[in-house]
PDB file of C-alpha atoms in Angstrom:
ATOM      1  CA  MET A1370      75.323 152.741  40.222  1.00  0.00           C
ATOM      2  CA  LEU A1371      77.208 151.112  37.372  1.00  0.00           C
ATOM      3  CA  GLY A1372      74.067 149.246  36.305  1.00  0.00           C
ATOM      4  CA  ALA A1373      72.104 152.488  36.088  1.00  0.00           C
ATOM      5  CA  LEU A1374      74.855 154.113  34.025  1.00  0.00           C
ATOM      6  CA  LEU A1375      75.043 151.123  31.713  1.00  0.00           C
ATOM      7  CA  SER A1376      71.265 151.065  31.247  1.00  0.00           C
ATOM      8  CA  TRP A1377      71.267 154.741  30.261  1.00  0.00           C
ATOM      9  CA  PHE A1378      74.078 154.110  27.801  1.00  0.00           C
ATOM     10  CA  MET A1379      72.328 151.093  26.258  1.00  0.00           C
ATOM     11  CA  ILE A1380      68.881 152.663  25.859  1.00  0.00           C
ATOM     12  CA  GLY A1381      69.818 154.419  22.571  1.00  0.00           C
ATOM     13  CA  PRO A1382      71.246 151.343  20.832  1.00  0.00           C
ATOM     14  CA  GLU A1383      68.440 149.177  22.230  1.00  0.00           C
ATOM     15  CA  ILE A1384      65.794 151.469  20.730  1.00  0.00           C
ATOM     16  CA  ALA A1385      67.513 151.295  17.332  1.00  0.00           C
ATOM     17  CA  TYR A1386      67.783 147.502  17.632  1.00  0.00           C
ATOM     18  CA  VAL A1387      64.137 146.950  18.619  1.00  0.00           C
ATOM     19  CA  THR A1388      62.961 149.354  15.929  1.00  0.00           C
ATOM     20  CA  SER A1389      64.958 147.409  13.342  1.00  0.00           C
ATOM     21  CA  MET A1390      63.069 144.260  14.334  1.00  0.00           C
ATOM     22  CA  ASP A1391      59.884 146.016  13.169  1.00  0.00           C
ATOM     23  CA  HIS A1392      61.635 146.874   9.868  1.00  0.00           C
ATOM     24  CA  ALA A1393      61.631 150.594  10.680  1.00  0.00           C
ATOM     25  CA  MET A1394      65.458 150.831  10.780  1.00  0.00           C
ATOM     26  CA  PRO A1395      68.007 149.480   8.280  1.00  0.00           C
ATOM     27  CA  LYS A1396      69.009 145.815   8.611  1.00  0.00           C
ATOM     28  CA  PRO A1397      72.512 146.415  10.083  1.00  0.00           C
ATOM     29  CA  PHE A1398      70.857 147.623  13.299  1.00  0.00           C
ATOM     30  CA  LYS A1399      69.576 144.039  13.809  1.00  0.00           C
ATOM     31  CA  LEU A1400      73.112 142.684  14.141  1.00  0.00           C
ATOM     32  CA  VAL A1401      74.086 141.345  17.570  1.00  0.00           C
ATOM     33  CA  ASN A1402      77.470 140.137  18.787  1.00  0.00           C
ATOM     34  CA  ARG A1403      78.272 136.845  20.551  1.00  0.00           C
ATOM     35  CA  HIS A1404      77.030 138.355  23.840  1.00  0.00           C
ATOM     36  CA  ASN A1405      73.647 139.143  22.237  1.00  0.00           C
ATOM     37  CA  VAL A1406      74.378 142.891  22.332  1.00  0.00           C
ATOM     38  CA  PRO A1407      73.277 145.036  19.350  1.00  0.00           C
ATOM     39  CA  GLY A1408      76.848 145.759  18.268  1.00  0.00           C
ATOM     40  CA  PHE A1409      76.246 147.858  15.158  1.00  0.00           C
ATOM     41  CA  ALA A1410      73.709 150.072  16.923  1.00  0.00           C
ATOM     42  CA  LEU A1411      76.084 150.450  19.868  1.00  0.00           C
ATOM     43  CA  ILE A1412      78.951 151.531  17.603  1.00  0.00           C
ATOM     44  CA  ILE A1413      76.811 154.084  15.750  1.00  0.00           C
ATOM     45  CA  TYR A1414      75.423 155.420  19.034  1.00  0.00           C
ATOM     46  CA  THR A1415      78.933 155.668  20.517  1.00  0.00           C
ATOM     47  CA  LEU A1416      80.232 157.547  17.474  1.00  0.00           C
ATOM     48  CA  ILE A1417      77.362 160.030  17.671  1.00  0.00           C
ATOM     49  CA  MET A1418      77.955 160.534  21.405  1.00  0.00           C
ATOM     50  CA  GLN A1419      81.686 161.107  20.851  1.00  0.00           C
ATOM     51  CA  VAL A1420      81.004 163.752  18.214  1.00  0.00           C
ATOM     52  CA  LEU A1421      78.559 165.493  20.560  1.00  0.00           C
ATOM     53  CA  LEU A1422      81.058 165.416  23.426  1.00  0.00           C
ATOM     54  CA  MET A1423      83.744 166.943  21.181  1.00  0.00           C
ATOM     55  CA  VAL A1424      81.297 169.644  20.148  1.00  0.00           C
ATOM     56  CA  LEU A1425      80.855 170.558  23.805  1.00  0.00           C
ATOM     57  CA  LEU A1426      84.586 171.273  24.083  1.00  0.00           C
ATOM     58  CA  LEU A1427      84.351 174.113  21.587  1.00  0.00           C
ATOM     59  CA  PRO A1428      82.680 177.241  22.996  1.00  0.00           C
ATOM     60  CA  GLN A1429      81.601 178.326  19.507  1.00  0.00           C
ATOM     61  CA  LEU A1430      79.584 175.144  19.066  1.00  0.00           C
ATOM     62  CA  GLN A1431      77.947 175.066  22.496  1.00  0.00           C
ATOM     63  CA  THR A1432      75.102 177.257  21.253  1.00  0.00           C
ATOM     64  CA  ALA A1433      74.586 174.897  18.327  1.00  0.00           C
ATOM     65  CA  TYR A1434      74.513 171.988  20.783  1.00  0.00           C
ATOM     66  CA  THR A1435      71.894 173.762  22.896  1.00  0.00           C
ATOM     67  CA  ILE A1436      69.753 174.338  19.812  1.00  0.00           C
ATOM     68  CA  ALA A1437      70.150 170.699  18.748  1.00  0.00           C
ATOM     69  CA  TYR A1438      69.280 169.507  22.259  1.00  0.00           C
ATOM     70  CA  THR A1439      66.150 171.667  22.339  1.00  0.00           C
ATOM     71  CA  LEU A1440      65.142 170.435  18.880  1.00  0.00           C
ATOM     72  CA  ALA A1441      65.598 166.827  20.004  1.00  0.00           C
ATOM     73  CA  THR A1442      63.460 167.516  23.051  1.00  0.00           C
ATOM     74  CA  THR A1443      60.812 169.059  20.831  1.00  0.00           C
ATOM     75  CA  THR A1444      60.743 165.967  18.611  1.00  0.00           C
ATOM     76  CA  THR A1445      60.005 163.961  21.750  1.00  0.00           C
ATOM     77  CA  LEU A1446      57.157 166.335  22.543  1.00  0.00           C
ATOM     78  CA  VAL A1447      55.786 165.764  19.034  1.00  0.00           C
ATOM     79  CA  ALA A1448      55.864 162.014  19.706  1.00  0.00           C
ATOM     80  CA  TYR A1449      53.993 162.587  22.990  1.00  0.00           C
ATOM     81  CA  LEU A1450      51.415 164.667  21.157  1.00  0.00           C
ATOM     82  CA  LEU A1451      50.859 162.009  18.514  1.00  0.00           C
ATOM     83  CA  SER A1452      50.601 159.300  21.180  1.00  0.00           C
ATOM     84  CA  SER A1453      48.098 161.257  23.230  1.00  0.00           C
ATOM     85  CA  LEU A1454      46.028 162.096  20.143  1.00  0.00           C
ATOM     86  CA  TYR A1455      45.973 158.410  19.254  1.00  0.00           C
ATOM     87  CA  GLY A1456      44.796 157.680  22.792  1.00  0.00           C
ATOM     88  CA  LEU A1457      42.085 160.287  22.311  1.00  0.00           C
ATOM     89  CA  LYS A1458      41.046 158.651  19.041  1.00  0.00           C
ATOM     90  CA  LEU A1459      40.848 155.265  20.749  1.00  0.00           C
ATOM     91  CA  ALA A1460      38.928 156.710  23.683  1.00  0.00           C
ATOM     92  CA  PHE A1461      36.072 157.821  21.475  1.00  0.00           C
ATOM     93  CA  LYS A1462      36.239 155.283  18.644  1.00  0.00           C
ATOM     94  CA  GLU A1463      36.495 152.200  20.855  1.00  0.00           C
ATOM     95  CA  SER A1464      34.028 153.488  23.469  1.00  0.00           C
ATOM     96  CA  TYR A1465      36.400 153.450  26.417  1.00  0.00           C
ATOM     97  CA  GLY A1466      35.184 154.679  29.783  1.00  0.00           C
ATOM     98  CA  PHE A1467      34.795 158.275  30.866  1.00  0.00           C
ATOM     99  CA  GLY A1468      38.039 158.217  32.888  1.00  0.00           C
ATOM    100  CA  PHE A1469      40.096 157.124  29.879  1.00  0.00           C
ATOM    101  CA  LYS A1470      38.528 159.865  27.769  1.00  0.00           C
ATOM    102  CA  ILE A1471      39.386 162.516  30.390  1.00  0.00           C
ATOM    103  CA  VAL A1472      42.983 161.306  30.700  1.00  0.00           C
ATOM    104  CA  ALA A1473      43.416 161.227  26.908  1.00  0.00           C
ATOM    105  CA  LEU A1474      41.904 164.710  26.591  1.00  0.00           C
ATOM    106  CA  ILE A1475      44.125 166.163  29.338  1.00  0.00           C
ATOM    107  CA  ALA A1476      47.206 164.443  27.882  1.00  0.00           C
ATOM    108  CA  SER A1477      46.471 165.848  24.414  1.00  0.00           C
ATOM    109  CA  ALA A1478      45.861 169.357  25.740  1.00  0.00           C
ATOM    110  CA  TYR A1479      49.045 169.202  27.817  1.00  0.00           C
ATOM    111  CA  ALA A1480      51.099 167.944  24.849  1.00  0.00           C
ATOM    112  CA  ILE A1481      49.840 170.851  22.728  1.00  0.00           C
ATOM    113  CA  TYR A1482      50.649 173.260  25.568  1.00  0.00           C
ATOM    114  CA  THR A1483      54.209 171.910  25.942  1.00  0.00           C
ATOM    115  CA  LEU A1484      54.870 172.315  22.226  1.00  0.00           C
ATOM    116  CA  PHE A1485      53.780 175.946  22.322  1.00  0.00           C
ATOM    117  CA  ALA A1486      55.618 176.546  25.615  1.00  0.00           C
ATOM    118  CA  THR A1487      58.843 175.185  24.116  1.00  0.00           C
ATOM    119  CA  GLY A1488      58.487 177.606  21.251  1.00  0.00           C
ATOM    120  CA  ILE A1489      56.576 177.120  18.063  1.00  0.00           C
ATOM    121  CA  GLU A1490      59.762 177.867  16.100  1.00  0.00           C
ATOM    122  CA  TYR A1491      61.365 174.779  17.650  1.00  0.00           C
ATOM    123  CA  ALA A1492      58.284 172.697  16.871  1.00  0.00           C
ATOM    124  CA  PHE A1493      58.393 173.845  13.257  1.00  0.00           C
ATOM    125  CA  ALA A1494      62.167 173.405  12.992  1.00  0.00           C
ATOM    126  CA  SER A1495      61.902 169.879  14.410  1.00  0.00           C
ATOM    127  CA  ALA A1496      60.501 168.950  10.993  1.00  0.00           C
ATOM    128  CA  ILE A1497      64.133 169.171   9.834  1.00  0.00           C
ATOM    129  CA  ILE A1498      65.069 166.334  12.186  1.00  0.00           C
ATOM    130  CA  PHE A1499      62.044 164.282  11.131  1.00  0.00           C
ATOM    131  CA  SER A1500      63.003 164.905   7.483  1.00  0.00           C
ATOM    132  CA  LEU A1501      66.453 163.480   8.138  1.00  0.00           C
ATOM    133  CA  GLY A1502      64.784 160.298   9.362  1.00  0.00           C
ATOM    134  CA  ILE A1503      62.845 159.738   6.139  1.00  0.00           C
ATOM    135  CA  PRO A1504      65.820 158.216   4.216  1.00  0.00           C
ATOM    136  CA  VAL A1505      66.515 155.915   7.186  1.00  0.00           C
ATOM    137  CA  TYR A1506      62.875 154.787   7.139  1.00  0.00           C
ATOM    138  CA  LEU A1507      63.001 154.297   3.370  1.00  0.00           C
ATOM    139  CA  ALA A1508      66.154 152.190   3.703  1.00  0.00           C
ATOM    140  CA  ALA A1509      64.328 149.935   6.143  1.00  0.00           C
ATOM    141  CA  LYS A1510      60.937 149.899   4.444  1.00  0.00           C
ATOM    142  CA  PRO A1511      61.264 150.808   0.745  1.00  0.00           C
ATOM    143  CA  LYS A1512      57.591 150.117  -0.019  1.00  0.00           C
ATOM    144  CA  MET A1513      55.481 152.780   1.603  1.00  0.00           C
ATOM    145  CA  ARG A1514      51.705 153.051   1.616  1.00  0.00           C
ATOM    146  CA  LYS A1515      50.072 156.078  -0.002  1.00  0.00           C
ATOM    147  CA  TYR A1516      49.319 157.787   3.294  1.00  0.00           C
ATOM    148  CA  GLU A1517      52.917 157.175   4.464  1.00  0.00           C
ATOM    149  CA  LYS A1518      54.209 158.788   1.284  1.00  0.00           C
ATOM    150  CA  ALA A1519      51.892 161.757   1.833  1.00  0.00           C
ATOM    151  CA  ILE A1520      53.044 162.174   5.443  1.00  0.00           C
ATOM    152  CA  ALA A1521      56.705 161.863   4.389  1.00  0.00           C
ATOM    153  CA  LEU A1522      56.145 164.490   1.694  1.00  0.00           C
ATOM    154  CA  VAL A1523      54.525 166.923   4.137  1.00  0.00           C
ATOM    155  CA  ILE A1524      57.279 166.391   6.712  1.00  0.00           C
ATOM    156  CA  GLY A1525      59.967 166.769   4.051  1.00  0.00           C
ATOM    157  CA  LEU A1526      58.448 169.980   2.700  1.00  0.00           C
ATOM    158  CA  ALA A1527      58.034 171.376   6.232  1.00  0.00           C
ATOM    159  CA  GLY A1528      61.671 170.513   6.945  1.00  0.00           C
ATOM    160  CA  ILE A1529      62.864 172.260   3.785  1.00  0.00           C
ATOM    161  CA  LEU A1530      60.684 175.299   4.540  1.00  0.00           C
ATOM    162  CA  ALA A1531      61.961 175.438   8.127  1.00  0.00           C
ATOM    163  CA  LEU A1532      65.575 175.218   6.918  1.00  0.00           C
ATOM    164  CA  ILE A1533      65.001 178.030   4.424  1.00  0.00           C
ATOM    165  CA  MET A1534      63.388 180.154   7.142  1.00  0.00           C
ATOM    166  CA  ILE A1535      66.327 179.529   9.486  1.00  0.00           C
ATOM    167  CA  LEU A1536      68.856 180.446   6.796  1.00  0.00           C
ATOM    168  CA  ARG A1537      66.949 183.626   5.909  1.00  0.00           C
ATOM    169  CA  GLY A1538      66.517 184.634   9.542  1.00  0.00           C
ATOM    170  CA  GLY A1539      62.791 183.983   9.703  1.00  0.00           C
ATOM    171  CA  ILE A1540      63.320 181.607  12.611  1.00  0.00           C
ATOM    172  CA  ASN A1541      65.722 182.698  15.328  1.00  0.00           C
ATOM    173  CA  PHE A1542      66.776 180.583  18.258  1.00  0.00           C
TER     174      PHE A1542
END
C-alpha cells in the first residue's frame, strides 16, 4: 500500500526530471540528491500540491479547483489526440499493417470525441495552460526551430484569446 502511494506521489517529479534530461524543462529539474531522488522537482511538486490542498479548504475556491482540474484533464486529452494523430500519420506514411491503421484511426476518432464530450470551451481554454508552459520550454531550450516558434505563437495567441473570452463572459464553465 505504501509503495503504491509513494509511486503516485513520485510520478509528478519523475516526469519533470525525465523531461529535463531531454532539455524540455529547466536545468534545476535535473538535480538529484544523495539518494538519487530528483530533489528540486520533488520540492516544486510538493509546493504545488500544498497550495492545491489549501485551496480545497476554502469553499469559495473549490469551484476554481474543479475548473482547473477539468482544464488539466483536457490538456491530457489534447496530448492523447496528438499522440493518436501521430500514430495515424505513422500508420499511413510508414506502411504499417491494416490492424495498426484501424487502431490508430479509432484512437484518433475517440480522442476527438472525448475533447468534444468534455466541452469545447475547456479544450479552447486549455490553450491558457499550454501558453503558461511556453516560458518553461524556452528556459530549457532557448533556440527553437521555425515550426516550434510558429506553434508556440499559435498556442500563445489561442491562450490570450481564451483568457479574454473568459474575462468577457464568452466562455462560461
